[in-house]
Amino acid sequence: MSVLKGALRIQYTGYEQVDTNYISNKPLLIYLEKISGMHVFACPVIFYAPGNQLPGNYTEIKKTYISQQFNNAVAGVMNTMPGVFMQSGALNTNRLTTRGIGNRSPFSTSKIKVYLDDIPLTNGIGESTIEDLDMNLFDKIKVIKGPGATPYGSNLGGLVHLLTPEVINDKTRASVKTSYGSFGTFVTSNHLALQKGKSGILLSQQYVYSDGFRENNKYNNLNFAGLYKQRIKQSSLNFFINHIDLDAQIPSSLNIIDFENEPRKAADNWAGVMGNERYKKTQLASSFIGDLKNNNLFKLALFSTFYNAYELRPFNILDDKSSLFGLRSSFQSEEFLGTNLNFLAGAELVRENYDWKTFETNGGSQGNELNDYEEQRHIASMFSQFTYKTGRSLLEFALNIQKISYNSFDRNSQTESSNNFDLAVNPKLGWTYLWPSSTKSYMSIAHGISQPNFEESLLPDGGINPDIKLEKGWSFELGQRGNIKEGKLYYDLSYYRMYVRDMLVGQRGNEDQFYGVNAGSVLMEGFEFLISHKSSWTNQLFQETTLAYSFNHHRFIDFEHEGQDYSDNDLPGSPPHRVNLRTRLDLRKSHLAIEYNFTDGYPVNDGNTVYNSSYQLLNISVGQKIKVSGKSKAEITFGIRNLLDEKYASMVQVNASSFGNNLPRYYYPGLSRNFFVTFRFNFLS
C-alpha cells in the first residue's frame, strides 16, 4: 500500500484551529483540550512519536497562559513549573535555575540552553537573557530539566525551548495590548500576523517602562521582532530578527539591616554613582527545513548575535561588545532503513568574539582605562539520537560530544591566555513503557556538563584561567504520567538524583575582581509532581486547577575551600519545598484567576549560617471579554499581586562578599502589594 503524506487542518466551533501533517500508515490521535493553561508532556517531539511517550521530564506552557502575564514577566510563567525556580531582583536582573543548577550565577541565567525553534539564543559563555524577549511572540514554551536534552547540548540545567506559531493560510491577525501598573509601570505590546497562501509574516513591537519599586530602579526596554515563514511544498524557509534596546538603572542587593528596614532603597554605593546599564542587542537567523521524502528530514540554521553594552558600576565601568556566528544542521529519519528505528544526527558550531574594557569610576563619570581584553569562544558539538519501539516499550539512546575553548588577549600587556577544555562525551539512555491505559512510566540516565560563565572563567587579573574545568554530572530519573477520569485529571510524578563533580564556584577577591574555582562535588535529589484538573459544570462554566510541588535535597558531598570544610552542608540557593497552586474559573465571557506560591526558607551561603526566610505570595485577577464587531474582540483584566503584602526577598546573591566594614548584601527585596490593569484588542480576518 502506498504511503500518503499531506497537510491536515482540524477545526471545530469553540476550539482552537490546529494545522498538522499526517502520514496515512500511522495513527493520528485527535482529542479536545481546553487551552487555558499548562499541559505537561514527556520529552522534545523530535520524532513523530507523541511527546508524552518519550523518556524524561518535559513541561509545556501554552500561549494562552503566557499572554496573561503582566509586564511580560517571564518569571511568573516559569515559576508555575515543578523543579523550576526563576528569581527576579529587578526587571533587568533575573536568574533561572532548574533543580538547583545555575543558582550560583551572580546576575543572570547560565548553565541552561535557550533555543528559538532550532536557533540557539544562548551566548558563547553559556548565558541567556530570556527576560528581554517579548513572550507574546511565542506559541509555546517548553522546558526540559537536567541533561536529558542531548540534541540541544546536554547542559546540566536543561533546555528552554521557545516555539513560534505555525503559518495558518489566509489569515490576518492583529493585537494591541496595553497595561498600567504600580510603581509607574507601563507596557504596550503590538503584534501583526499577515498570512497568505504558503507565506506568513509576524511582526512584534513591545515597550516596557517602570519607575521601579526601589530607588535608582528605572527601566526602559524597547523590543522589535520579525518572523517570516515560507512553505515550499513540504519544506519551509524561515527568517528571524530581534532587536533589543535596553536602558535600566541598577539598585543592586541590600544587607540584612537595609532589607528589613528600608527595602525600597538602593545599595548606597550603587545609588552614589547612579549605577545603570545600557545595551543594544540584535539577533539574526535563517533556517531551512527540507522534506527529503521517505520520512527523512533535513534542517539547517544560520544565526548571529550582535551586542554592545555599557555598565556604570561603583567599582568600575564595563564597556563591552560581542559578535556571535553559528551554524546548526541535522538529519532525521523515521523508520530508518525500513525498521522501527527513528534516527537523528547533527552538528552545531558557534564562534563568539568578545571585547571588554574597564575604566575607573569617578563619581559616576568615566576615568582612566584599567583593562582592555579581546576574547574568542568556540563551541563545537555533534549529536545523535536513536529511538526504537518494541511492543509497548520505547528505547532511546543519545550521544552528545562537545568541544569548548576560550582564548583571551590582553591588549595592554600584549599577553595571551587560554583554556582548551577536555572533550565532553555525554550519553543518555532512556526507556518508556506504554500501559494499556493512558499511563506512561519512564526511566532515564544521562550525563551532562556546564561551562564556566564569564566571572567563573577568569583569573583575578582578568585573564582566562587555564585550570578551570567544566562542571560535569550524571542524572538518574524515574517517573510516571497519565490521565484519569476520562482525561479530566492529569498527573506527572518524577524522582531525580544527580551527582555533580568539579562544581563551579564564583569568587570575588576585591570588589572589582571576579574569578572562579572548581570546588568539590554535590548530590542533588528530589521529588516533583504536577496535578491538573479540568471540569465544566455547564456549557458556560469551566474550571481548571493546577498544583505543582517540588521537594529538593541538595547537599555538598565533598567541598573544602580556603580552609573551610563545607561537606554535608545544604547547597545554598535551593529551597527544600516549593508549591504553586493555580485555579481559574471561566463563566461566559468573564474569568477569575487565583494563584498561590510558597517558597521555603533556604541557606544563601556555603556555611549555612545565613538564610533567606520562607514566603508566600497570593495573586488574583478578574477579566471580562467584550465582542466589538465581527471577529474583533476586546478584553480588560484587573489584578492584584502579592495581595497579602508579604515582605520577602525575590532574589538572593549566593555567597555575597563584604568589603571594608560593610555587611554582605544578600537580598533583593520583592515587590510589595501592587496593582495592574490590562486592555487587549484582537482582530482576526
XYZ file of C-alpha atoms in Angstrom:
685
model
C 0.000 0.000 0.000
C 1.370 3.427 -0.896
C 2.085 5.894 1.881
C 0.335 9.254 1.602
C 1.532 12.433 3.302
C -0.063 15.839 3.478
C -1.320 18.775 5.495
C -4.358 18.452 7.742
C -6.407 21.224 9.343
C -8.543 20.375 12.378
C -11.163 22.886 13.466
C -14.434 22.903 15.395
C -16.599 25.690 16.737
C -15.354 26.861 20.133
C -11.924 25.264 19.819
C -8.550 26.416 18.585
C -7.723 25.571 14.985
C -4.746 23.225 14.592
C -2.671 22.650 11.448
C -0.587 19.485 11.316
C 0.862 16.910 8.943
C -0.366 13.346 8.506
C 1.109 10.085 7.263
C -1.532 7.635 6.094
C 0.046 4.494 7.536
C 0.366 5.933 11.046
C -2.425 6.555 13.566
C -3.190 10.162 14.419
C -4.761 10.775 17.827
C -7.173 13.719 17.884
C -8.506 14.905 21.223
C -10.050 18.039 22.722
C -8.077 20.133 25.167
C -9.068 23.394 26.844
C -6.239 25.859 26.083
C -6.248 27.983 29.231
C -3.049 26.981 30.909
C -0.313 24.449 31.181
C -0.047 20.906 29.928
C 2.859 18.590 30.528
C 4.438 16.210 28.043
C 7.469 13.951 28.227
C 10.359 14.939 26.016
C 11.044 17.041 22.899
C 8.931 15.941 19.950
C 11.947 15.331 17.767
C 10.271 12.331 16.137
C 6.728 11.518 15.083
C 6.019 9.624 18.299
C 3.718 11.595 20.646
C 5.806 13.653 23.056
C 4.397 12.009 26.144
C 5.801 8.643 25.049
C 9.469 9.633 25.125
C 11.581 9.235 28.307
C 12.291 12.129 30.645
C 10.568 15.160 32.159
C 9.054 17.734 29.846
C 6.830 20.718 30.648
C 4.932 22.808 28.120
C 3.186 26.132 28.686
C 0.874 27.440 26.015
C 0.382 30.935 24.654
C -2.938 31.477 26.421
C -1.240 31.428 29.824
C 1.861 33.311 28.628
C -0.278 36.206 27.390
C -1.939 36.617 30.812
C 1.302 37.796 32.464
C 1.644 41.465 33.404
C 4.675 43.465 32.140
C 5.946 40.462 30.178
C 7.127 38.841 33.426
C 8.639 35.550 32.310
C 9.306 34.693 35.972
C 5.561 34.392 36.507
C 5.413 31.762 33.766
C 8.478 29.772 34.791
C 7.608 29.566 38.490
C 4.438 27.591 37.751
C 6.522 24.535 36.809
C 7.798 21.979 39.339
C 11.580 21.958 39.641
C 11.955 25.395 38.038
C 12.832 28.497 40.078
C 13.205 31.917 38.485
C 14.323 34.726 40.783
C 13.870 38.358 39.811
C 15.844 41.072 41.588
C 14.638 43.663 39.070
C 13.231 43.629 35.551
C 16.835 43.567 34.281
C 18.258 41.187 36.923
C 16.992 37.607 36.739
C 18.253 34.095 37.363
C 16.573 30.913 36.115
C 17.527 27.609 37.760
C 16.292 24.047 37.346
C 16.723 21.544 40.156
C 19.331 23.818 41.752
C 21.590 24.068 38.689
C 22.613 27.662 37.962
C 21.856 29.121 41.406
C 25.424 30.430 41.797
C 25.288 32.562 38.673
C 25.527 36.081 40.145
C 23.298 38.247 37.953
C 21.970 36.185 35.032
C 20.822 32.791 33.779
C 23.580 30.312 32.955
C 24.026 26.540 32.587
C 20.676 26.318 30.742
C 20.445 26.387 26.926
C 17.746 28.509 25.277
C 16.550 27.890 21.713
C 14.088 29.688 19.458
C 12.785 26.799 17.346
C 16.144 25.357 16.186
C 18.091 28.610 16.708
C 20.333 28.959 19.808
C 19.849 32.168 21.825
C 22.491 31.354 24.466
C 25.784 33.219 24.068
C 29.266 31.723 23.847
C 29.807 31.825 27.611
C 26.581 29.930 28.356
C 24.416 32.879 29.476
C 20.854 33.665 28.364
C 18.509 36.625 28.899
C 15.043 35.374 28.005
C 13.502 38.181 30.083
C 14.462 40.645 27.324
C 12.230 38.922 24.778
C 8.560 39.580 24.116
C 6.919 36.422 25.456
C 3.813 37.074 23.348
C 5.907 36.279 20.272
C 5.927 32.585 21.165
C 3.251 29.965 20.716
C 4.651 27.640 23.394
C 7.450 27.483 25.952
C 8.878 24.022 26.622
C 11.298 23.163 29.411
C 13.437 20.073 29.989
C 15.139 19.800 33.393
C 18.513 18.116 33.653
C 20.911 16.933 30.931
C 18.351 14.851 29.010
C 18.074 17.307 26.073
C 21.001 15.611 24.337
C 20.473 17.094 20.830
C 20.479 20.565 22.405
C 23.762 20.479 24.309
C 23.328 18.149 27.330
C 23.519 21.081 29.741
C 23.114 20.119 33.400
C 20.470 22.826 33.754
C 18.490 21.593 30.772
C 16.706 23.369 27.949
C 14.204 26.199 27.458
C 12.641 25.822 24.010
C 10.720 28.828 22.645
C 8.447 27.793 19.773
C 6.941 30.230 17.273
C 3.482 29.840 15.667
C 2.925 27.825 12.511
C 1.746 29.562 9.353
C -2.065 29.457 9.062
C -3.230 30.015 5.497
C -5.115 33.159 4.505
C -5.424 34.710 7.947
C -4.673 38.219 9.157
C -4.400 38.800 12.881
C -3.573 41.896 14.875
C -3.430 42.552 18.591
C -2.814 45.588 20.770
C -2.130 45.131 24.474
C -1.616 47.986 26.935
C -1.012 47.618 30.666
C -0.688 50.071 33.538
C 0.587 49.092 36.961
C 2.006 50.211 40.276
C 5.413 51.909 40.530
C 4.827 53.828 37.292
C 4.827 50.719 35.138
C 3.585 50.964 31.556
C 3.641 48.209 28.920
C 2.486 48.245 25.325
C 2.726 45.230 23.059
C 1.611 45.212 19.411
C 1.537 42.250 17.033
C 0.614 41.838 13.393
C 0.427 38.497 11.571
C -0.102 38.511 7.805
C -0.590 35.121 6.181
C -1.397 34.365 2.574
C -1.119 31.027 0.867
C 2.139 29.414 1.942
C 3.723 32.626 3.271
C 3.442 34.181 6.685
C 4.996 37.121 8.492
C 4.753 38.031 12.167
C 5.788 41.487 13.391
C 6.083 42.388 17.058
C 6.833 45.585 18.960
C 6.959 45.913 22.735
C 7.854 48.752 25.078
C 8.216 48.348 28.843
C 8.788 51.281 31.212
C 8.830 51.354 35.007
C 9.889 53.863 37.657
C 10.666 50.833 39.799
C 9.785 49.687 43.292
C 13.132 50.931 44.629
C 15.413 53.931 44.323
C 17.639 54.018 41.240
C 15.349 51.443 39.620
C 14.036 52.962 36.354
C 13.681 50.564 33.439
C 13.257 51.103 29.675
C 13.129 48.240 27.184
C 12.179 48.613 23.530
C 11.913 45.396 21.532
C 11.257 44.803 17.820
C 10.934 41.347 16.276
C 10.063 39.910 12.882
C 9.473 36.346 11.768
C 8.934 35.234 8.155
C 7.946 31.675 7.188
C 7.661 30.366 3.644
C 6.425 26.900 2.805
C 7.958 25.308 -0.295
C 5.957 22.155 -0.996
C 6.604 20.088 2.149
C 9.679 22.170 3.099
C 9.937 25.590 4.733
C 12.267 28.585 4.794
C 12.310 30.865 7.848
C 13.892 34.212 8.763
C 14.033 35.797 12.208
C 15.199 39.174 13.507
C 15.019 40.550 17.032
C 16.363 43.878 18.294
C 16.518 44.951 21.938
C 17.346 48.443 23.188
C 17.603 48.498 26.985
C 18.389 51.338 29.387
C 17.970 50.448 33.056
C 19.215 51.593 36.432
C 20.657 49.108 38.932
C 19.654 49.307 42.623
C 21.624 46.114 43.436
C 21.186 43.941 46.535
C 20.859 45.035 50.196
C 22.318 43.917 53.500
C 20.016 42.431 56.125
C 19.515 45.716 58.029
C 18.501 47.738 54.970
C 16.422 44.844 53.628
C 14.336 44.661 56.804
C 14.037 48.408 57.445
C 14.349 50.220 54.085
C 13.615 47.700 51.305
C 12.877 50.420 48.745
C 16.322 51.998 48.950
C 19.162 51.190 46.562
C 22.513 49.960 47.799
C 24.467 53.020 48.958
C 27.421 52.547 46.606
C 25.203 51.973 43.552
C 22.941 54.909 44.403
C 26.005 57.124 44.886
C 27.052 56.761 41.232
C 23.523 56.208 39.843
C 24.578 52.771 38.614
C 22.994 51.655 35.374
C 23.363 49.504 32.282
C 22.614 50.222 28.634
C 22.824 47.807 25.761
C 21.640 47.095 22.252
C 21.347 43.519 21.021
C 20.370 42.279 17.566
C 19.743 38.637 16.741
C 19.500 37.422 13.134
C 18.771 33.905 11.925
C 17.614 31.938 8.910
C 16.639 28.292 8.783
C 15.603 25.724 6.200
C 13.622 22.557 6.854
C 13.710 20.208 3.877
C 11.498 17.168 3.293
C 13.748 14.543 1.662
C 10.839 12.106 1.203
C 10.747 8.561 2.553
C 10.164 10.011 6.042
C 13.501 11.854 6.051
C 14.006 15.462 7.114
C 16.951 17.866 6.825
C 17.356 21.043 8.909
C 19.872 23.866 8.557
C 20.057 27.064 10.632
C 22.443 30.022 10.388
C 22.399 32.503 13.267
C 24.213 35.543 14.635
C 24.028 37.938 17.584
C 25.498 41.440 17.907
C 25.743 43.009 21.360
C 27.022 46.421 22.530
C 26.811 47.392 26.214
C 27.944 49.952 28.782
C 27.540 49.363 32.529
C 28.292 52.016 35.150
C 29.256 50.347 38.438
C 30.605 51.852 41.686
C 33.892 49.924 41.455
C 34.487 50.349 37.686
C 32.801 50.868 34.337
C 32.429 47.920 31.960
C 32.360 48.718 28.230
C 31.848 45.523 26.221
C 30.633 44.258 22.867
C 30.381 40.902 21.148
C 29.561 39.259 17.840
C 28.448 35.639 17.577
C 28.081 33.475 14.471
C 26.880 29.905 14.302
C 25.538 27.028 12.256
C 23.309 24.108 13.202
C 22.466 21.207 10.902
C 20.599 17.940 11.460
C 19.190 14.939 9.603
C 16.397 12.807 10.959
C 14.765 9.679 9.626
C 11.655 7.815 10.707
C 11.677 4.057 10.160
C 15.415 4.244 9.480
C 16.439 1.611 6.896
C 12.913 0.197 6.972
C 12.982 -0.676 10.685
C 11.167 0.582 13.800
C 14.190 2.777 14.487
C 13.965 6.575 14.440
C 17.314 8.272 13.898
C 18.611 11.824 14.377
C 22.141 13.155 13.830
C 23.580 16.629 13.544
C 26.177 19.199 14.499
C 26.343 22.736 15.867
C 29.212 25.240 15.606
C 29.445 28.568 17.481
C 32.144 31.248 17.448
C 31.908 34.396 19.560
C 34.254 37.388 19.673
C 34.017 39.378 22.895
C 35.819 42.679 23.570
C 35.706 44.255 27.006
C 37.296 47.210 28.745
C 37.031 48.550 32.276
C 37.518 52.148 33.401
C 37.750 53.932 36.711
C 34.513 55.302 38.127
C 34.969 58.896 39.235
C 31.741 59.849 40.969
C 29.709 58.329 38.152
C 31.946 59.623 35.361
C 34.365 57.582 33.267
C 38.000 57.790 34.344
C 41.230 56.149 33.205
C 41.265 52.801 31.438
C 42.027 49.782 33.653
C 41.731 46.749 31.345
C 41.423 46.009 27.637
C 40.785 42.395 26.611
C 39.754 40.530 23.485
C 38.288 37.027 23.844
C 37.274 34.273 21.442
C 34.956 31.440 22.431
C 34.466 28.336 20.321
C 31.880 25.601 20.835
C 31.582 22.577 18.538
C 29.161 19.744 19.189
C 27.928 16.633 17.408
C 24.816 14.757 18.467
C 22.846 11.651 17.601
C 19.700 10.027 18.912
C 18.128 6.610 18.300
C 14.584 5.679 19.338
C 13.338 2.116 18.901
C 9.832 0.819 19.560
C 9.278 -2.796 20.538
C 5.890 -3.876 21.832
C 4.787 -1.383 24.462
C 8.322 -0.171 25.153
C 10.285 2.707 23.666
C 14.065 2.592 23.992
C 16.217 5.668 23.434
C 19.967 6.095 23.162
C 21.501 9.510 22.555
C 25.006 10.923 22.475
C 26.375 14.467 22.502
C 30.089 15.170 22.007
C 31.199 18.724 22.729
C 34.441 20.689 22.496
C 34.741 24.129 24.136
C 37.652 26.570 24.177
C 38.230 30.112 25.488
C 41.060 32.390 24.317
C 41.952 35.855 25.625
C 44.400 38.567 24.564
C 45.395 41.418 26.919
C 45.940 44.435 24.679
C 47.716 46.354 27.435
C 50.344 43.754 28.349
C 50.312 42.031 24.936
C 49.895 38.622 26.602
C 47.622 35.698 25.784
C 45.786 33.184 27.952
C 43.503 30.307 27.040
C 41.643 27.236 28.209
C 41.110 24.327 25.837
C 38.626 22.231 27.809
C 38.695 18.450 27.684
C 36.390 16.770 25.192
C 32.961 16.247 26.795
C 31.184 12.976 25.959
C 27.557 12.976 27.126
C 25.496 9.793 26.643
C 21.841 9.234 27.509
C 19.834 6.027 27.853
C 16.056 6.120 28.259
C 13.117 3.727 28.470
C 9.360 4.299 28.357
C 6.600 1.741 28.922
C 3.146 2.455 27.499
C 0.478 0.839 29.669
C -2.852 -0.289 28.159
C -4.427 2.702 29.879
C -3.271 6.262 29.173
C -0.352 5.842 31.588
C 3.352 6.030 30.762
C 6.241 5.045 33.004
C 9.765 6.132 32.166
C 13.344 5.914 33.361
C 16.482 7.628 32.079
C 20.133 8.145 32.899
C 22.113 10.948 31.276
C 25.452 12.740 31.530
C 25.800 16.498 31.145
C 28.116 19.478 31.560
C 28.113 23.169 32.461
C 30.660 25.584 31.031
C 32.126 28.381 33.185
C 30.328 31.700 32.804
C 32.225 34.963 32.342
C 33.131 35.522 36.001
C 33.943 31.838 36.625
C 36.310 31.669 33.644
C 38.642 34.450 34.858
C 41.750 34.830 36.957
C 41.785 37.762 39.421
C 43.835 39.825 36.922
C 41.180 39.393 34.207
C 42.866 36.724 32.080
C 41.449 33.290 31.268
C 42.031 30.670 33.964
C 43.744 27.736 32.172
C 42.984 25.336 35.033
C 39.232 25.816 35.431
C 37.281 22.694 34.433
C 33.850 22.006 33.050
C 31.229 21.131 35.632
C 30.162 17.517 34.988
C 27.396 15.293 36.302
C 25.249 12.181 35.966
C 21.466 12.351 36.337
C 19.063 9.476 37.025
C 15.324 9.983 36.679
C 12.251 7.825 37.249
C 8.685 8.936 36.597
C 5.116 8.261 35.587
C 2.404 10.350 33.961
C -1.109 9.795 32.787
C -4.749 10.833 32.562
C -7.611 9.517 34.650
C -11.314 10.305 34.971
C -11.770 10.377 31.188
C -8.873 12.777 30.777
C -10.174 15.368 33.231
C -7.315 14.734 35.687
C -3.699 14.758 34.536
C -0.767 13.842 36.768
C 3.020 13.742 36.410
C 5.296 12.303 39.108
C 9.091 12.184 38.936
C 12.080 11.404 41.136
C 15.588 12.540 40.211
C 19.078 12.038 41.575
C 22.026 13.996 40.179
C 25.704 13.769 41.105
C 27.796 16.799 40.073
C 31.588 16.997 40.333
C 34.084 19.819 39.701
C 31.348 22.225 40.761
C 31.936 25.778 39.542
C 32.071 28.436 42.260
C 32.412 32.149 41.528
C 34.606 34.233 43.858
C 35.474 37.897 44.380
C 38.946 38.915 45.536
C 38.368 42.650 45.704
C 35.180 44.445 44.752
C 36.338 44.666 41.134
C 37.962 41.194 40.902
C 35.957 38.176 39.742
C 37.292 34.655 39.332
C 36.178 31.036 39.568
C 37.304 27.769 41.133
C 36.285 24.122 40.908
C 35.238 23.073 44.368
C 34.144 19.602 45.326
C 31.042 17.616 44.476
C 27.300 17.846 45.100
C 24.467 15.325 45.402
C 21.117 16.698 44.241
C 17.964 14.650 44.614
C 14.316 15.466 44.749
C 10.713 14.648 44.008
C 8.318 16.612 41.804
C 4.675 16.280 40.925
C 2.093 18.161 38.955
C -1.670 17.580 39.041
C -4.085 19.356 36.719
C -7.869 19.010 36.861
C -10.339 20.376 34.338
C -14.112 20.285 34.541
C -17.242 22.007 33.292
C -20.450 22.291 35.306
C -22.486 23.850 32.500
C -21.876 24.779 28.878
C -20.695 28.186 30.080
C -18.899 27.483 33.369
C -15.417 25.925 33.283
C -12.674 25.486 35.861
C -9.053 24.418 35.708
C -6.861 23.868 38.766
C -3.157 23.011 38.676
C -0.941 22.087 41.619
C 2.848 21.898 41.224
C 5.138 20.786 44.052
C 8.929 20.378 44.294
C 10.978 18.782 47.051
C 14.740 19.334 46.848
C 17.523 17.860 48.948
C 20.766 19.300 47.592
C 23.949 18.963 49.638
C 27.710 19.067 49.348
C 29.388 15.662 49.418
C 32.979 16.829 49.457
C 33.747 20.540 49.490
C 36.690 22.279 51.147
C 37.599 25.845 50.261
C 40.023 28.346 51.821
C 40.474 26.181 54.906
C 36.747 25.638 55.499
C 35.057 22.232 55.231
C 31.502 22.500 53.885
C 30.916 18.767 53.368
C 27.330 17.646 54.163
C 26.084 21.260 54.194
C 22.998 22.143 52.169
C 23.655 23.708 48.788
C 22.842 27.435 49.051
C 20.141 28.910 46.857
C 17.913 25.791 46.722
C 14.564 25.927 48.598
C 13.672 22.495 50.060
C 9.965 22.950 49.273
C 8.128 24.966 46.618
C 4.392 24.995 45.876
C 2.409 26.652 43.101
C -1.381 26.386 43.099
C -3.434 27.979 40.332
C -7.146 27.913 39.668
C -9.173 29.663 37.012
C -12.944 29.937 36.590
C -14.491 30.961 33.263
C -18.162 31.990 33.200
C -19.439 33.092 29.808
C -17.080 35.955 28.933
C -15.721 36.574 32.442
C -12.904 34.901 34.330
C -11.436 34.777 37.825
C -7.856 33.558 38.370
C -6.173 32.923 41.731
C -2.551 31.881 42.182
C -0.712 30.912 45.371
C 3.068 30.455 45.672
C 5.036 29.141 48.637
C 8.842 29.110 48.789
C 10.541 27.520 51.784
C 13.493 29.120 53.589
C 16.948 28.183 52.319
C 20.627 28.966 53.020
C 22.352 31.663 50.979
C 25.975 30.849 51.817
C 28.099 27.702 51.794
C 28.465 27.693 55.572
C 24.656 27.608 56.031
C 24.970 30.467 58.543
C 22.669 32.903 56.686
C 19.177 32.051 55.402
C 16.512 33.581 53.223
C 13.190 33.277 55.063
C 10.245 31.382 53.633
C 7.495 33.408 51.977
C 4.085 33.026 50.371
C 2.512 35.100 47.617
C -1.129 35.389 46.616
C -2.127 36.873 43.248
C -5.634 37.431 41.912
C -7.096 38.752 38.663
C -10.526 39.183 37.077
C -11.258 39.742 33.416
C -14.091 40.475 31.010
C -14.206 39.828 27.258
C -16.109 42.196 25.011
C -17.194 41.494 21.447
C -16.537 44.606 19.370
C -17.664 43.702 15.858
C -17.338 40.735 13.552
C -14.332 38.711 14.671
C -12.812 41.578 16.657
C -12.701 41.143 20.417
C -11.519 43.163 23.397
C -10.665 42.157 26.943
C -9.969 44.048 30.150
C -8.193 42.454 33.110
C -7.605 43.840 36.601
C -5.211 42.175 39.005
C -3.520 42.415 42.391
C -0.158 40.768 43.001
C 1.189 39.988 46.462
C -2.291 40.523 47.868
C -1.085 39.722 51.416
C 1.678 42.378 51.142
C 4.359 39.857 52.105
C 7.855 41.209 52.778
C 10.285 38.840 51.053
C 13.475 38.560 49.015
C 12.601 37.795 45.395
C 16.263 37.055 44.599
C 19.410 36.417 46.616
C 23.109 36.846 45.972
C 24.658 33.499 46.933
C 27.872 33.879 48.965
C 27.695 37.674 48.835
C 31.042 39.268 49.661
C 31.685 42.147 52.036
C 34.364 44.802 51.660
C 35.697 47.164 54.290
C 33.426 47.246 57.315
C 30.251 46.755 55.275
C 27.815 43.896 55.773
C 27.401 41.429 52.880
C 24.469 42.269 50.609
C 22.497 39.049 50.072
C 18.940 40.286 49.436
C 16.930 41.739 46.551
C 13.593 42.963 48.004
C 10.460 41.665 46.293
C 7.590 43.914 45.232
C 5.059 44.968 47.847
C 1.326 44.701 47.113
C 0.771 46.089 43.630
C -1.991 46.508 41.075
C -2.336 46.341 37.311
C -4.949 46.745 34.609
C -4.575 45.407 31.066
C -6.514 46.281 27.907
C -6.274 43.878 24.983
C -7.777 44.168 21.493
C -7.652 41.299 18.982
C -8.587 41.433 15.317
C -8.955 38.360 13.079
C -9.927 38.483 9.412
